[in-house]
Amino acid sequence: MATEPDLSSSPFIKHLASSDKPTRDLALSSLRTYLTHQPSIAPLDLLKLWKGLFYCLWMQDKPALQQRLARDLAALLAILQPGVVAPFLRAFWTTMAREWRNIEALRMDKYLFLVRQYVREGFSWAGKGGWGDAERVDGLVGVLGEGPLDAGDVKVPDGLRYHVLDVYVDELEKVGGREWEGKRDVLERLLVPVQMFEKEGRSKSVRKAAREVLEDERLAKWRGEAEVEDRASEDDEWGGIED
């Protein structure tokens, strides 16, 4: 019986957090090659990997290079074998929740950008092939609902939740655009984690943030609600001809 490789024994884990940029770049290149061929990776190894990736970004200075690295880290999702994607995403969100409060103010922007990229790439992965793979969509919904939008998990900082909610519809728009008007069933499925959080969130302010997501005008447009309201408004303005 085949066993999962021990990722923790791979030297690039340590090298990802090196203070030397060429060493980090080489480690990331080696990691891409490694990940491409792995049908499964143990959850603990993925957490170790994400600790290395977290500090890989931590060590990167200069905004342009930080954004490039954040995009590169998010692009890892596209090269993973199907069975690794959901565990990889869970490890990402677990790491962000664990480390969020330790991020210094001067370093926060690059992690905000990384989270945005991962929200987008998660949607992109779920929508690959025209949103026809229900297993992918449900997998992403599960990861988000059990991760940053898990209302019962007190270990997830509200700051992380706020940011995920803040970028949610923006990234749906970037990935789907007007396509959502013909994919309303998928759209509603992707909004389930937000809806559940709006009902069950412990913090009133974060529940309010979730409610604001659900009241976004773009969602109304994609659902066709805006057109109905516009027609109703026109009818009210016309009012007919009085006798």
Short mmCIF file of C-alpha atoms in Angstrom, two decimals:
data_model
loop_
_atom_site.label_atom_id
_atom_site.label_comp_id
_atom_site.label_asym_id
_atom_site.label_seq_id
_atom_site.Cartn_x
_atom_site.Cartn_y
_atom_site.Cartn_z
CA MET A 1 0.00 0.00 0.00
CA ALA A 2 1.42 3.40 -1.01
CA THR A 3 2.11 5.87 1.76
CA GLU A 4 1.97 9.64 1.65
CA PRO A 5 5.39 11.30 1.36
CA ASP A 6 6.67 13.07 4.46
CA LEU A 7 6.68 16.69 3.36
CA SER A 8 8.30 17.83 6.59
CA SER A 9 11.53 16.08 5.61
CA SER A 10 11.83 18.11 2.39
CA PRO A 11 14.48 20.85 2.65
CA PHE A 12 12.39 23.45 0.81
CA ILE A 13 10.08 23.77 3.83
CA LYS A 14 12.90 25.38 5.79
CA HIS A 15 14.20 27.28 2.76
CA LEU A 16 10.81 28.90 2.11
CA ALA A 17 11.34 31.06 5.20
CA SER A 18 14.96 31.91 4.40
CA SER A 19 16.06 35.54 4.65
CA ASP A 20 17.78 35.06 1.28
CA LYS A 21 15.43 35.76 -1.65
CA PRO A 22 17.20 33.48 -4.19
CA THR A 23 16.93 30.64 -1.68
CA ARG A 24 13.20 31.32 -1.21
CA ASP A 25 12.65 31.50 -4.97
CA LEU A 26 14.41 28.18 -5.53
CA ALA A 27 12.42 26.58 -2.73
CA LEU A 28 9.14 27.81 -4.23
CA SER A 29 10.14 26.44 -7.63
CA SER A 30 10.94 23.06 -6.06
CA LEU A 31 7.63 23.15 -4.24
CA ARG A 32 5.69 23.66 -7.48
CA THR A 33 7.34 20.60 -8.99
CA TYR A 34 6.62 18.58 -5.87
CA LEU A 35 2.97 19.60 -5.57
CA THR A 36 2.18 18.89 -9.20
CA HIS A 37 2.76 15.17 -8.72
CA GLN A 38 1.21 14.52 -5.30
CA PRO A 39 -2.21 12.80 -5.32
CA SER A 40 -2.51 13.30 -1.56
CA ILE A 41 -0.68 15.09 1.26
CA ALA A 42 -1.22 14.56 4.98
CA PRO A 43 -3.04 17.45 6.72
CA LEU A 44 -0.21 17.90 9.23
CA ASP A 45 2.32 18.19 6.41
CA LEU A 46 0.15 20.80 4.72
CA LEU A 47 0.10 22.84 7.93
CA LYS A 48 3.89 22.64 8.08
CA LEU A 49 4.05 23.67 4.44
CA TRP A 50 1.78 26.65 5.02
CA LYS A 51 3.84 27.78 7.96
CA GLY A 52 6.80 27.93 5.58
CA LEU A 53 4.77 29.74 2.92
CA PHE A 54 3.45 32.20 5.48
CA TYR A 55 6.98 33.19 6.46
CA CYS A 56 8.09 33.16 2.85
CA LEU A 57 5.75 36.11 2.33
CA TRP A 58 6.70 37.54 5.73
CA MET A 59 10.33 37.85 4.60
CA GLN A 60 9.49 39.47 1.26
CA ASP A 61 9.86 43.26 1.13
CA LYS A 62 8.91 45.82 -1.57
CA PRO A 63 5.17 46.01 -2.42
CA ALA A 64 5.50 44.96 -6.07
CA LEU A 65 7.45 41.83 -5.13
CA GLN A 66 5.05 41.10 -2.28
CA GLN A 67 2.07 41.19 -4.62
CA ARG A 68 3.86 39.02 -7.18
CA LEU A 69 4.68 36.45 -4.51
CA ALA A 70 1.11 36.50 -3.17
CA ARG A 71 -0.17 35.80 -6.69
CA ASP A 72 2.36 32.99 -7.07
CA LEU A 73 1.24 31.44 -3.80
CA ALA A 74 -2.41 31.65 -4.84
CA ALA A 75 -1.55 30.14 -8.23
CA LEU A 76 -0.40 26.96 -6.47
CA LEU A 77 -4.06 26.01 -6.23
CA ALA A 78 -4.28 25.53 -10.00
CA ILE A 79 -1.46 22.95 -10.14
CA LEU A 80 -2.71 20.70 -7.34
CA GLN A 81 -4.13 17.25 -7.89
CA PRO A 82 -7.91 17.16 -7.23
CA GLY A 83 -7.61 15.32 -3.94
CA VAL A 84 -5.20 17.89 -2.51
CA VAL A 85 -7.13 21.10 -3.22
CA ALA A 86 -9.60 21.11 -0.32
CA PRO A 87 -7.01 20.00 2.29
CA PHE A 88 -4.59 22.62 0.93
CA LEU A 89 -7.24 25.34 1.28
CA ARG A 90 -8.12 24.19 4.79
CA ALA A 91 -4.45 24.40 5.77
CA PHE A 92 -4.26 27.90 4.29
CA TRP A 93 -7.26 29.18 6.26
CA THR A 94 -6.13 27.44 9.45
CA THR A 95 -2.73 29.09 9.11
CA MET A 96 -4.22 32.53 8.45
CA ALA A 97 -6.47 32.21 11.50
CA ARG A 98 -3.59 31.07 13.70
CA GLU A 99 -1.12 33.76 12.59
CA TRP A 100 -3.46 36.71 11.94
CA ARG A 101 -3.09 38.39 15.33
CA ASN A 102 0.70 38.16 15.08
CA ILE A 103 0.93 40.10 11.82
CA GLU A 104 2.50 43.50 12.36
CA ALA A 105 0.73 46.57 10.96
CA LEU A 106 3.54 47.20 8.47
CA ARG A 107 3.16 43.66 7.11
CA MET A 108 -0.64 43.45 7.10
CA ASP A 109 -1.22 44.76 3.56
CA LYS A 110 0.55 41.85 1.90
CA TYR A 111 -1.50 39.32 3.87
CA LEU A 112 -4.72 41.14 3.07
CA PHE A 113 -3.72 40.87 -0.57
CA LEU A 114 -2.89 37.17 -0.17
CA VAL A 115 -6.30 36.45 1.36
CA ARG A 116 -8.01 38.30 -1.49
CA GLN A 117 -6.05 36.22 -4.00
CA TYR A 118 -7.07 33.01 -2.26
CA VAL A 119 -10.74 33.95 -2.19
CA ARG A 120 -10.51 34.61 -5.94
CA GLU A 121 -8.53 31.48 -6.77
CA GLY A 122 -10.94 29.39 -4.71
CA PHE A 123 -13.83 30.68 -6.80
CA SER A 124 -11.80 30.16 -10.00
CA TRP A 125 -11.06 26.56 -9.06
CA ALA A 126 -14.71 25.85 -8.23
CA GLY A 127 -15.83 27.40 -11.52
CA LYS A 128 -13.37 25.57 -13.75
CA GLY A 129 -15.25 24.12 -16.69
CA GLY A 130 -18.24 26.44 -16.41
CA TRP A 131 -19.38 25.77 -12.83
CA GLY A 132 -20.70 22.37 -13.83
CA ASP A 133 -18.77 20.41 -11.20
CA ALA A 134 -21.04 20.39 -8.15
CA GLU A 135 -18.42 18.54 -6.12
CA ARG A 136 -15.97 21.42 -6.56
CA VAL A 137 -18.55 24.03 -5.66
CA ASP A 138 -19.69 22.10 -2.60
CA GLY A 139 -16.07 21.49 -1.64
CA LEU A 140 -15.30 25.20 -1.65
CA VAL A 141 -18.50 26.03 0.22
CA GLY A 142 -17.51 23.50 2.86
CA VAL A 143 -13.99 24.90 3.21
CA LEU A 144 -15.25 28.47 3.62
CA GLY A 145 -18.02 27.47 6.00
CA GLU A 146 -15.63 25.45 8.14
CA GLY A 147 -12.84 28.01 7.89
CA PRO A 148 -13.02 31.82 7.89
CA LEU A 149 -16.83 31.85 7.97
CA ASP A 150 -17.30 29.23 10.67
CA ALA A 151 -19.49 31.14 13.10
CA GLY A 152 -18.74 28.79 15.97
CA ASP A 153 -14.95 28.81 15.72
CA VAL A 154 -13.66 31.34 18.24
CA LYS A 155 -10.11 30.82 16.99
CA VAL A 156 -10.84 32.73 13.78
CA PRO A 157 -10.08 36.45 14.32
CA ASP A 158 -12.84 38.86 13.39
CA GLY A 159 -10.32 40.88 11.37
CA LEU A 160 -9.86 37.93 9.03
CA ARG A 161 -13.62 37.42 8.78
CA TYR A 162 -14.18 41.10 7.96
CA HIS A 163 -11.68 40.97 5.14
CA VAL A 164 -13.10 37.79 3.60
CA LEU A 165 -16.58 39.32 3.70
CA ASP A 166 -15.29 42.61 2.33
CA VAL A 167 -13.82 41.00 -0.80
CA TYR A 168 -16.42 38.25 -1.30
CA VAL A 169 -18.65 39.86 -3.91
CA ASP A 170 -15.74 41.70 -5.54
CA GLU A 171 -14.05 38.38 -6.27
CA LEU A 172 -17.28 36.72 -7.38
CA GLU A 173 -17.63 39.55 -9.87
CA LYS A 174 -14.06 39.19 -11.14
CA VAL A 175 -14.42 35.45 -11.62
CA GLY A 176 -17.99 35.27 -12.94
CA GLY A 177 -19.05 38.74 -14.05
CA ARG A 178 -22.36 38.77 -15.91
CA GLU A 179 -22.15 34.98 -16.14
CA TRP A 180 -23.85 34.91 -12.73
CA GLU A 181 -27.12 36.02 -14.33
CA GLY A 182 -27.33 32.56 -15.90
CA LYS A 183 -25.86 30.66 -12.95
CA ARG A 184 -28.12 31.78 -10.13
CA ASP A 185 -28.30 28.32 -8.55
CA VAL A 186 -24.50 28.20 -8.23
CA LEU A 187 -24.44 31.78 -6.96
CA GLU A 188 -26.91 30.94 -4.20
CA ARG A 189 -24.83 27.91 -3.22
CA LEU A 190 -21.69 30.05 -2.92
CA LEU A 191 -23.54 32.51 -0.71
CA VAL A 192 -24.55 29.84 1.82
CA PRO A 193 -21.49 30.37 4.08
CA VAL A 194 -22.26 34.09 4.25
CA GLN A 195 -25.95 33.45 4.92
CA MET A 196 -25.16 31.00 7.71
CA PHE A 197 -22.69 33.42 9.24
CA GLU A 198 -25.21 36.26 9.09
CA LYS A 199 -27.59 34.12 11.14
CA GLU A 200 -25.18 32.49 13.56
CA GLY A 201 -22.18 34.80 13.92
CA ARG A 202 -21.23 35.56 17.53
CA SER A 203 -20.35 39.20 16.90
CA LYS A 204 -23.12 41.65 16.02
CA SER A 205 -20.73 43.79 13.98
CA VAL A 206 -19.53 40.85 11.88
CA ARG A 207 -23.11 39.64 11.37
CA LYS A 208 -23.83 43.12 10.08
CA ALA A 209 -20.89 42.84 7.69
CA ALA A 210 -22.30 39.55 6.40
CA ARG A 211 -25.72 41.15 5.95
CA GLU A 212 -24.15 43.96 3.93
CA VAL A 213 -22.62 41.35 1.62
CA LEU A 214 -26.02 39.77 1.05
CA GLU A 215 -27.56 43.19 0.35
CA ASP A 216 -24.93 44.09 -2.25
CA GLU A 217 -26.58 45.62 -5.33
CA ARG A 218 -24.56 43.39 -7.63
CA LEU A 219 -26.19 40.29 -6.18
CA ALA A 220 -29.62 41.79 -6.79
CA LYS A 221 -28.63 42.48 -10.39
CA TRP A 222 -27.33 38.96 -10.98
CA ARG A 223 -30.53 37.55 -9.50
CA GLY A 224 -32.65 39.74 -11.75
CA GLU A 225 -34.13 41.55 -8.77
CA ALA A 226 -32.86 44.95 -9.88
CA GLU A 227 -34.75 44.70 -13.18
CA VAL A 228 -37.98 43.84 -11.36
CA GLU A 229 -37.53 46.80 -9.02
CA ASP A 230 -36.78 49.13 -11.95
CA ARG A 231 -39.96 48.04 -13.75
CA ALA A 232 -42.01 48.45 -10.58
CA SER A 233 -40.55 51.92 -10.10
CA GLU A 234 -41.43 52.87 -13.68
CA ASP A 235 -44.99 51.64 -13.17
CA ASP A 236 -45.29 53.69 -9.98
CA GLU A 237 -44.00 56.79 -11.73
CA TRP A 238 -46.42 56.36 -14.66
CA GLY A 239 -49.46 55.73 -12.47
CA GLY A 240 -51.77 55.50 -15.45
CA ILE A 241 -54.21 58.13 -16.79
CA GLU A 242 -56.64 59.49 -14.26
CA ASP A 243 -60.27 59.91 -15.29
#
